[in-house]
Amino acid sequence: MMSEDDQKQLLTIARQALEARVAGRRPPEVVCAGPLALQCGAFVSIHSGDDLRGCIGRLTVDAPLGKTIAHLGGAVAERDPRFPPVTPDELPLLHIEISLLTPERPVAAIEEIEVGRHGLIVEHGRARGLLLPQVAIEQAWDRETFLAHTCIKAGLPGDAWRSGARILVFEARVFSECAVTQPS
């Protein structure tokens, strides 16, 4: 479990990496001890107001969490193909959100999917699409709409989940600069 201090530390690492990448500097060195040494999938998203400005993640666990967040914090500045690279002028307007993922597991029936609790992965052949749990809530989607959009993200027809696509779910611990810094 991540304490509020651990969350703040991860958000600081992501912020420093984002700012370093935009400025063309080396990312910060991260000492991975305690919770920062954990290994789990993660995503770093950046928002400008309520609008998504970038989102990059890793499902595979091949590095300690602190190093993963540093890598993703820098990568989100320029590697999300949906958005142009972040500019220095944008940095003060952006806020960071981190999603720490549980391992994914297949579902036998779509009724197992809980909107708001589960993120989705849809796979068919080499196509793969993923949407974080918070996306369905933010968009007010029901289960089938969430599935359809995950299929589309994979480059598949929206109803591919009905005809042989593999469906997996995962959960996420989500925290952001806005949520962590607000008084309780």
Backbone as a ProteinNet text record, in pm:
[ID]
protein_1_A
[PRIMARY]
MMSEDDQKQLLTIARQALEARVAGRRPPEVVCAGPLALQCGAFVSIHSGDDLRGCIGRLTVDAPLGKTIAHLGGAVAERDPRFPPVTPDELPLLHIEISLLTPERPVAAIEEIEVGRHGLIVEHGRARGLLLPQVAIEQAWDRETFLAHTCIKAGLPGDAWRSGARILVFEARVFSECAVTQPS
[TERTIARY]
83.6	0	88.3	49.7	125.8	70.5	157.2	115.9	103.3	45.1	34.1	172.5	267.9	405.3	469.3	444.6	496	436.4	307.4	240.6	301.3	322.1	383.3	522.5	598.1	732.3	727.6	636.8	623	578.7	487	442.8	557.8	640.3	757.2	854.7	878.8	967.5	912.9	783	722.3	732.4	706	713.5	856.2	954.9	1094.3	1136.4	1092.6	1126.5	1060.5	935.5	863.7	935.4	966.1	1033.4	1172	1244	1377.1	1367.9	1272.7	1258.5	1224.9	1132.5	1092.6	1210.7	1293.8	1409.3	1530.9	1523.5	1636.6	1746.2	1710.1	1807.8	1792.5	1891.7	1886.3	1778.2	1713.6	1612.2	1677.1	1598.9	1656.2	1700	1801.3	1843	1745.2	1701.7	1603	1662.6	1657.8	1697.7	1572.3	1574.2	1454.9	1463.4	1414.2	1407.9	1264.8	1229.2	1093.6	991	881.9	777.2	826	930.6	982	1052.9	1081.1	1144.5	1042	913.8	809.5	809.4	753.9	740.9	594.1	542.5	404.9	391.1	290.5	261.6	216.8	239	203.3	177.6	99.2	75.4	95.4	148.6	156.8	75	-22.1	-106.7	-82.6	-89.3	-83.4	-212	-259.7	-384.4	-361.4	-430.8	-436.2	-580.6	-603.8	-741	-804.9	-921.2	-989.1	-951.8	-869	-836.6	-710.3	-718.5	-601.2	-499.6	-372.9	-265	-161.3	-169.7	-79.8	-94.8	-66.6	-74.8	14.3	106.6	200.5	211.5	220.3	230.9	302.5	318.9	381.8	302.5	270.6	207.2	311.5	418.2	521.8	606.8	646.5	724.5	869	953.5	1093.8	1189.2	1134.4	1217.8	1145.8	1219.1	1154	1060	957	854.8	911.9	1007.1	1065.1	1125.8	1198.4	1259.4	1153	1051	941.7	872.4	842	772.8	862.4	991.5	1083.1	1084.2	1089	1088	956.9	845.2	715	690.5	736.2	720.4	788.7	903.4	970.2	906.1	872.3	816.8	683.5	602.3	469.1	479.8	594.1	614	614.2	645.4	660.4	624.1	589.9	571.6	427.2	329.6	190.7	160.1	138.4	122.3	-2.9	-92.1	-215	-191.7	-75.2	-51.1	86.3	100.4	234.3	316.8	449.4	533.6	494.1	511	483.3	586.4	541.7	631.3	660.8	770.6	801.6	689.9	621.9	514.1	396.1	378.1	266.7	290.6	415.6	447.7	370.8	360.8	288.8	138.1	85.6	-58.2	-94.7	5.3	-19.3	-21.3	-108.9	-102.8	-89.7	-24	14.4	-75.3	-108.9	-184.9	-108.5	-98.2	-30	-131.1	-125.2	-207.8	-113.9	-121.9	-44.2	-135.7	-93.5	-181.2	-158.7	-268.2	-259	-232.4	-187.4	-172.3	-307.7	-304.4	-429.2	-470.2	-600.6	-653.3	-766.3	-780.7	-889	-1024.7	-1128.6	-1265.6	-1334.9	-1420.7	-1496.3	-1624.7	-1677.7	-1802.6	-1794.5	-1854.5	-1845	-1911.7	-2000	-2065.4	-1965.3	-1845.5	-1741	-1680.2	-1699	-1639.3	-1719.4	-1651.5	-1714.2	-1663.6	-1752	-1715.9	-1678.5	-1565.8	-1515.7	-1414	-1419.9	-1321.8	-1217	-1261.4	-1171.3	-1129.1	-1002.4	-955.5	-967.2	-964.5	-982.7	-865.4	-839.6	-747.7	-824.5	-822.9	-883	-772.7	-762.1	-658.8	-723.9	-674.3	-715.7	-600.3	-539.7	-420	-312.3	-256.8	-151.3	-206	-336.7	-398.9	-422.8	-395.5	-416.4	-452	-558.1	-598.7	-622	-592.7	-607.3	-670.5	-764.5	-818.7	-818.6	-773.1	-767.2	-907.8	-926	-1059.6	-1126.3	-1048.9	-1107.1	-1166.8	-1125.2	-1177.1	-1327.7	-1372.4	-1515.5	-1598.4	-1546.2	-1617.9	-1621.5	-1505.1	-1496.8	-1589.4	-1606.9	-1690	-1834.8	-1864.8	-1999	-2041.2	-1948.5	-1976.4	-2033.3	-2118.6	-2160.5	-2060.2	-2079.9	-1986.3	-1963.8	-2071.5	-2056.6	-1990.7	-2020.1	-1954.8	-1805.8	-1772.6	-1632.5	-1559.4	-1621.9	-1563.7	-1545.3	-1646.9	-1639	-1523.3	-1507.3	-1399.2	-1261.6	-1254.6	-1127.1	-1092	-1192.5	-1169.5	-1120.1	-1185.2	-1147.2	-1004.1	-968.2	-831.1	-730.8	-772.1	-685.5	-681.3	-761.9	-768.4	-862.6	-950.5	-1047.4	-1186.1	-1278.5	-1417.2	-1469.1	-1559.8	-1612.2	-1679.3	-1721.9	-1788	-1696.8	-1567	-1472.3	-1477.4	-1517.3	-1526.6	-1633.5	-1727.2	-1833.3	-1787.9	-1677.6	-1641	-1495.6	-1457.7	-1328	-1216.9	-1235.5	-1129.5	-1119.8	-999.7	-975.2	-992.3	-1062.4	-1087.1	-1016.4	-938.5	-870.4	-906.2	-904.4	-929.3	-812.1	-801.2	-702.8	-762.4	-700.8	-741.5	-626.1	-657.1	-553.3	-570.6	-458.7	-455.1	-418.1	-510.1	-492.7	-477.1	-376.4	-356.9	-295.4	-318.2	-270.1	-218.5	-150.1	-100.2	-216.8	-326.9	-443.4	-498	-517.1	-580.8	-490	-361.6	-270	-245.3	-248.3	-215	-335.9	-456.4	-574	-578.5	-623.2	-635.8	-743.8	-728.3	-827.3	-936.5
-118.3	0	125	221.2	346	448.1	500.5	608.2	738	838.4	968.1	1025.3	1005.3	1052.1	979.2	847.8	771	822.2	850.3	903.9	1037.8	1124.6	1255.4	1238.8	1141.9	1118.8	1072.2	981	934.5	1048.3	1131.2	1246.3	1344.5	1364.6	1453.1	1396.4	1266.1	1201.3	1220.3	1197.3	1213.1	1358.3	1453	1596.4	1633.7	1592.1	1624.4	1563.5	1441.3	1375.7	1446.5	1486.4	1560.6	1691.8	1767	1896.2	1878.5	1775.9	1750.8	1718.6	1633.7	1596.7	1719.2	1800.6	1919.8	2016.1	2026.1	2116.4	2054.4	1926.5	1861	1820.6	1805.4	1763.9	1615.5	1562	1422.6	1408.2	1292.2	1271.5	1260.6	1278.6	1268.8	1126.6	1114.6	983.5	944.5	820.5	774.9	660.7	674.9	567.7	486.9	361.7	277	188.8	243.7	169.6	174.9	82.1	79	63.8	140.5	129.2	161.3	241.8	273	154.4	50.6	-69.5	-173.6	-149.7	-242.6	-254.6	-362.2	-377.5	-398.1	-308	-320.9	-237	-267.7	-186.9	-48.7	50.5	188.1	271.1	375.5	475.2	612.6	704.6	845.3	921.5	996.8	1080.1	1225.9	1312.6	1456.2	1518.5	1617.5	1685.6	1835.5	1902.6	2047.8	2082.5	2127.3	2142.7	2004.9	1991.5	1861.6	1780	1835.6	1769.9	1685.4	1561.9	1477.2	1541.5	1542	1598.7	1493.1	1376.8	1266.9	1155.9	1033.2	917.9	807.4	762.1	656.9	559.1	429.9	333.3	207.5	122.6	-8.5	-110.2	-219.3	-331.5	-427.7	-443	-538.4	-480.8	-566.5	-525.2	-566.9	-468.7	-499.7	-405.5	-320.2	-225.6	-188.3	-137.6	-88.7	29	43.6	145	285.8	322.8	457.6	484.9	387.3	404.1	402.3	318.2	314.4	449.6	508.4	638.1	747.4	744.2	842.9	830.2	706.8	685.6	736.6	696.2	735.3	885.2	944.3	1089.3	1168.6	1120.6	1187	1152.3	1025.7	980.5	1045.6	1073.5	1130.4	1269.7	1333.7	1466.8	1464.6	1347.1	1347.9	1217.7	1113.7	984.3	940.9	1015.5	980.2	1031.6	941.9	985.3	1068.9	1075.2	1154	1302.7	1339.9	1478.8	1525.4	1656.2	1710	1712.4	1722.6	1728.8	1846.3	1827.3	1931.4	2042.5	2165.9	2281.8	2337.2	2409.7	2467.5	2556.5	2629.9	2718.8	2642.3	2517.4	2437.8	2382.4	2363.5	2292.7	2342.9	2474.9	2519.1	2488.7	2460.1	2435.4	2288.1	2201.6	2057.3	2000.5	1902.6	1825.6	1678.3	1607.5	1468.8	1375	1264	1156.8	1026.9	946.8	817.7	707.8	602	482.6	364.3	301.5	181.3	62	-33.2	-140.5	-272.6	-344.8	-483.4	-567.7	-691.4	-778.1	-799	-809.5	-832.2	-978.5	-1001.2	-1138.2	-1146.4	-1260.7	-1275.9	-1287.3	-1248.1	-1266.3	-1369.4	-1448.2	-1549.9	-1492.4	-1388.2	-1325	-1175.5	-1094.2	-948.8	-903.2	-984.4	-947.7	-935.1	-992.2	-979.6	-839.1	-762.5	-629.1	-530.7	-462.5	-359.4	-223.1	-145.3	-10.9	72.4	140.1	220.1	146.3	16.1	-64.6	-122.4	-171.6	-241.2	-152.8	-167	-121.1	-238.4	-210.7	-316.9	-326.4	-449.8	-479.7	-571.1	-538.3	-624.9	-663.6	-794.9	-847.8	-935.7	-920.3	-1010.5	-1014.3	-1132.5	-1141.9	-1052.7	-966.1	-874	-742.4	-722.3	-597.4	-601.8	-489.1	-480.4	-336.4	-320.2	-188.3	-191.8	-80.6	-70.6	63.1	60.4	183.1	167.7	272.7	274	281.1	235.3	233.2	370.2	475.2	607.8	662.8	609.7	658.9	634.8	516.2	484.6	576.3	607.9	698	839.6	888.6	1024.8	1042.8	937.7	946	900.6	854.5	804.7	689	595.8	481	365.5	288.2	162	55	-67.6	-177.6	-199.8	-207.8	-237.8	-122.9	-0.6	114	115.5	83.5	74.4	-32.6	-147.7	-254.1	-209.1	-144.3	-98.7	-1.4	92.7	190.7	127.3	24.3	-46	-121.7	-180.3	-246.5	-146.2	-32.1	71.9	118.3	133.3	172.5	69.7	-57.5	-163.9	-165.2	-79.7	-80.2	-186.3	-234.3	-337.9	-276.9	-348.5	-301.6	-294.7	-203	-183.8	-305.7	-398.5	-518.7	-641	-621.6	-734.7	-818.2	-757.9	-833	-941.6	-928.5	-1028.2	-1146.3	-1129.4	-1231.3	-1276.8	-1320.9	-1385.9	-1304.7	-1176.2	-1098.9	-1140.8	-1141.4	-1177.3	-1052.5	-1065.8	-953.9	-981.1	-882.8	-891.9	-768.6	-783.8	-671.3	-654.6	-535.5	-504	-392.7	-367.4	-255.9	-157.5	-35.6	67	150.3	182.2	279.8	409.9	506.2	629.9	746.7	829.2	950.1	1057.2	1182.5	1293.3	1407.2	1498.6	1616	1691.1	1701.8	1773.7	1703.1	1572	1497.5	1486.3	1468.6	1448.3	1578.3	1690.6	1817.2	1886.1	1835.9	1897.3	1864.2	1958.9	1927.6	1823.3	1743.2	1638.2	1682.8
0	0	0	-76.3	-86.6	12.4	96.6	187	105.8	167.5	100.6	70.7	161.8	137.9	20	8.9	-105	-235.5	-233.7	-352.9	-392.5	-295.2	-323.3	-382.8	-329.2	-381	-526.8	-558.6	-697.2	-789	-743	-823.4	-845	-744.1	-758.5	-860.5	-855.3	-952.6	-1094.3	-1112	-1244.5	-1292.1	-1203.3	-1238.4	-1277.9	-1200.2	-1231.6	-1365.1	-1391.5	-1518.3	-1635.7	-1619	-1723.9	-1754.2	-1650.6	-1670	-1730.6	-1689.2	-1744.9	-1893.8	-1931.6	-2073.4	-2158.6	-2110.6	-2187	-2200.4	-2097.9	-2099.3	-2167.9	-2206.3	-2271.5	-2174.1	-2046.6	-1945.2	-1915	-1843.6	-1798.2	-1691.7	-1687.7	-1584.4	-1446.7	-1342.6	-1208.2	-1177.1	-1093.2	-1043.3	-933.3	-933.8	-836.9	-755.7	-624.5	-534.6	-504.8	-542	-530.5	-407.3	-296.7	-170.8	-119.9	-34.6	20.6	-90.5	-84.9	-186.4	-329	-342.2	-474.9	-538.8	-459.7	-512.9	-557.3	-528.2	-571.5	-722.4	-772.7	-916.7	-950.1	-1032.8	-1081.2	-1207.2	-1284.6	-1401.1	-1357.2	-1442.6	-1407	-1532.5	-1514.2	-1617.9	-1557.6	-1638.1	-1601.2	-1704.5	-1654.9	-1741	-1704.6	-1805.2	-1778.5	-1832.2	-1757.2	-1791.5	-1791.8	-1880.9	-1882.9	-1849.5	-1727.6	-1680.3	-1675	-1736.1	-1740.5	-1863.3	-1951.8	-2077.7	-2066.4	-2118.5	-2125.7	-2219.2	-2178.4	-2259.8	-2298.4	-2233.3	-2265.7	-2163.8	-2207.8	-2119	-2174.3	-2091.9	-2130.4	-2013.5	-2047.1	-1938.8	-1977.5	-1876.4	-1892.2	-1812.2	-1877.4	-1808.6	-1755.6	-1832	-1793.7	-1682	-1591.5	-1476.2	-1500.7	-1529.5	-1555.5	-1482.7	-1397.6	-1323.2	-1194.1	-1096.8	-975.2	-1008.4	-927.8	-952.4	-966.4	-883.2	-891.9	-1028.4	-1082.7	-1215.6	-1325.7	-1308.6	-1406.7	-1413.8	-1298.9	-1296.2	-1354.3	-1325.6	-1384.7	-1536.5	-1586.3	-1731.3	-1793.4	-1734.5	-1790.1	-1777.8	-1668.1	-1650.2	-1761	-1804.9	-1917.5	-2050.4	-2068.8	-2196.7	-2229.3	-2127.3	-2152.9	-2216.5	-2203.9	-2262.7	-2414.7	-2473.7	-2619.7	-2690.2	-2617.7	-2683.7	-2704.2	-2653.5	-2681	-2821.1	-2917.7	-3057	-3082.3	-2986.8	-3003.8	-2983.7	-2927.4	-2889.1	-2935.6	-2961.8	-2991.4	-2862.9	-2876.1	-2756.1	-2665.7	-2536.6	-2438.4	-2454.4	-2443.5	-2453.4	-2313.5	-2298.4	-2166.5	-2111.4	-2199.3	-2153.9	-2093.1	-2133.9	-2082.4	-1942.9	-1905.6	-1781.4	-1658.5	-1635.9	-1515.7	-1520.3	-1637.8	-1653.5	-1641.3	-1639	-1639.9	-1499.3	-1478.1	-1353.8	-1388.8	-1299.5	-1323	-1243.5	-1308.6	-1244.2	-1265.7	-1161.3	-1168.4	-1138.8	-1217.5	-1195.3	-1174.8	-1058	-1028.5	-1048.8	-1130.3	-1175.8	-1103.4	-1085.4	-1041.7	-1166	-1149.1	-1266.5	-1335.1	-1466.6	-1540.6	-1530.7	-1546.1	-1545.3	-1647.6	-1712.3	-1810.6	-1741.5	-1814.6	-1764.7	-1851.9	-1788.2	-1861.1	-1919.2	-1854.2	-1900.3	-1870.6	-1956.5	-1937.8	-1809.2	-1753.3	-1627.5	-1512.2	-1529.4	-1428	-1425.6	-1532	-1543.6	-1459.8	-1368.1	-1285.7	-1331.5	-1392.2	-1437.8	-1315.4	-1323.9	-1213.6	-1128.8	-1129.1	-1055.4	-1149.4	-1263.5	-1355.9	-1473.3	-1509.8	-1639	-1734	-1863.8	-1962.4	-2058.5	-2098.5	-2208.3	-2301.7	-2431	-2532.2	-2628.5	-2654.4	-2744.1	-2849.9	-2970.4	-3079.1	-3178.4	-3193	-3277.7	-3219.7	-3303.8	-3258.5	-3206.7	-3220.1	-3175.2	-3024.2	-2959.7	-2815.7	-2779.6	-2702.5	-2655.8	-2506.1	-2440.3	-2295.8	-2261.2	-2167.7	-2110	-1958.5	-1891.1	-1745.7	-1685.8	-1562.1	-1500.6	-1495.2	-1471.3	-1455.6	-1585.4	-1699.5	-1827.9	-1838.9	-1800.4	-1810	-1720.7	-1603.9	-1512.3	-1569.8	-1615.5	-1669.6	-1789.3	-1869.2	-1989.7	-1966	-1844.9	-1809.7	-1900.9	-1924.4	-2008.9	-1927.5	-1990.8	-1932	-1975.6	-1929.9	-1955.8	-2106	-2183.5	-2326.3	-2402.4	-2364.5	-2429	-2396.5	-2272.2	-2229.7	-2311.5	-2328.1	-2410.2	-2554.4	-2610.3	-2749.8	-2768.9	-2677	-2690.2	-2670.1	-2587.4	-2570.4	-2698.6	-2762.6	-2891.9	-2995.8	-3002.3	-3099.1	-3071.1	-2944.5	-2909.5	-2961.3	-2967.9	-3019.8	-3172.1	-3235.5	-3381.6	-3434.7	-3349.2	-3385.8	-3399.9	-3464	-3464.6	-3320.2	-3293.5	-3159.1	-3098.8	-3182.7	-3129.8	-3131.3	-3146.1	-3150.9	-3023.5	-2914.1	-2788.5	-2795.7	-2889.6	-2905.9	-2992.1	-3064.8	-3164.1	-3152.7	-3034.9	-3022.2	-2960.9	-2940.1	-2875.6	-2729.1	-2679.2	-2539.1	-2453.1	-2340.1	-2249.6	-2117.9	-2073.4	-1944.8	-1862.7	-1731	-1641.5	-1546.2	-1490.9	-1388.1	-1303.4	-1191.6	-1106.2	-1097.9	-1054	-1045.2	-919.4	-857.4	-748.4	-816.1	-817.6	-893.1	-795.9	-820.7	-740.6	-829.6	-793.2	-876.4	-790	-855	-783.4	-719.3	-788	-733.9	-611.3	-619.8	-511.2	-388.7	-410.1	-296.6	-222.9	-295	-231.3	-169.7	-191.5	-131.7	16.4	99.8	242.1	265.4	370.7	395.7	489.7
[MASK]
++++++++++++++++++++++++++++++++++++++++++++++++++++++++++++++++++++++++++++++++++++++++++++++++++++++++++++++++++++++++++++++++++++++++++++++++++++++++++++++++++++++++++++++++++++++++

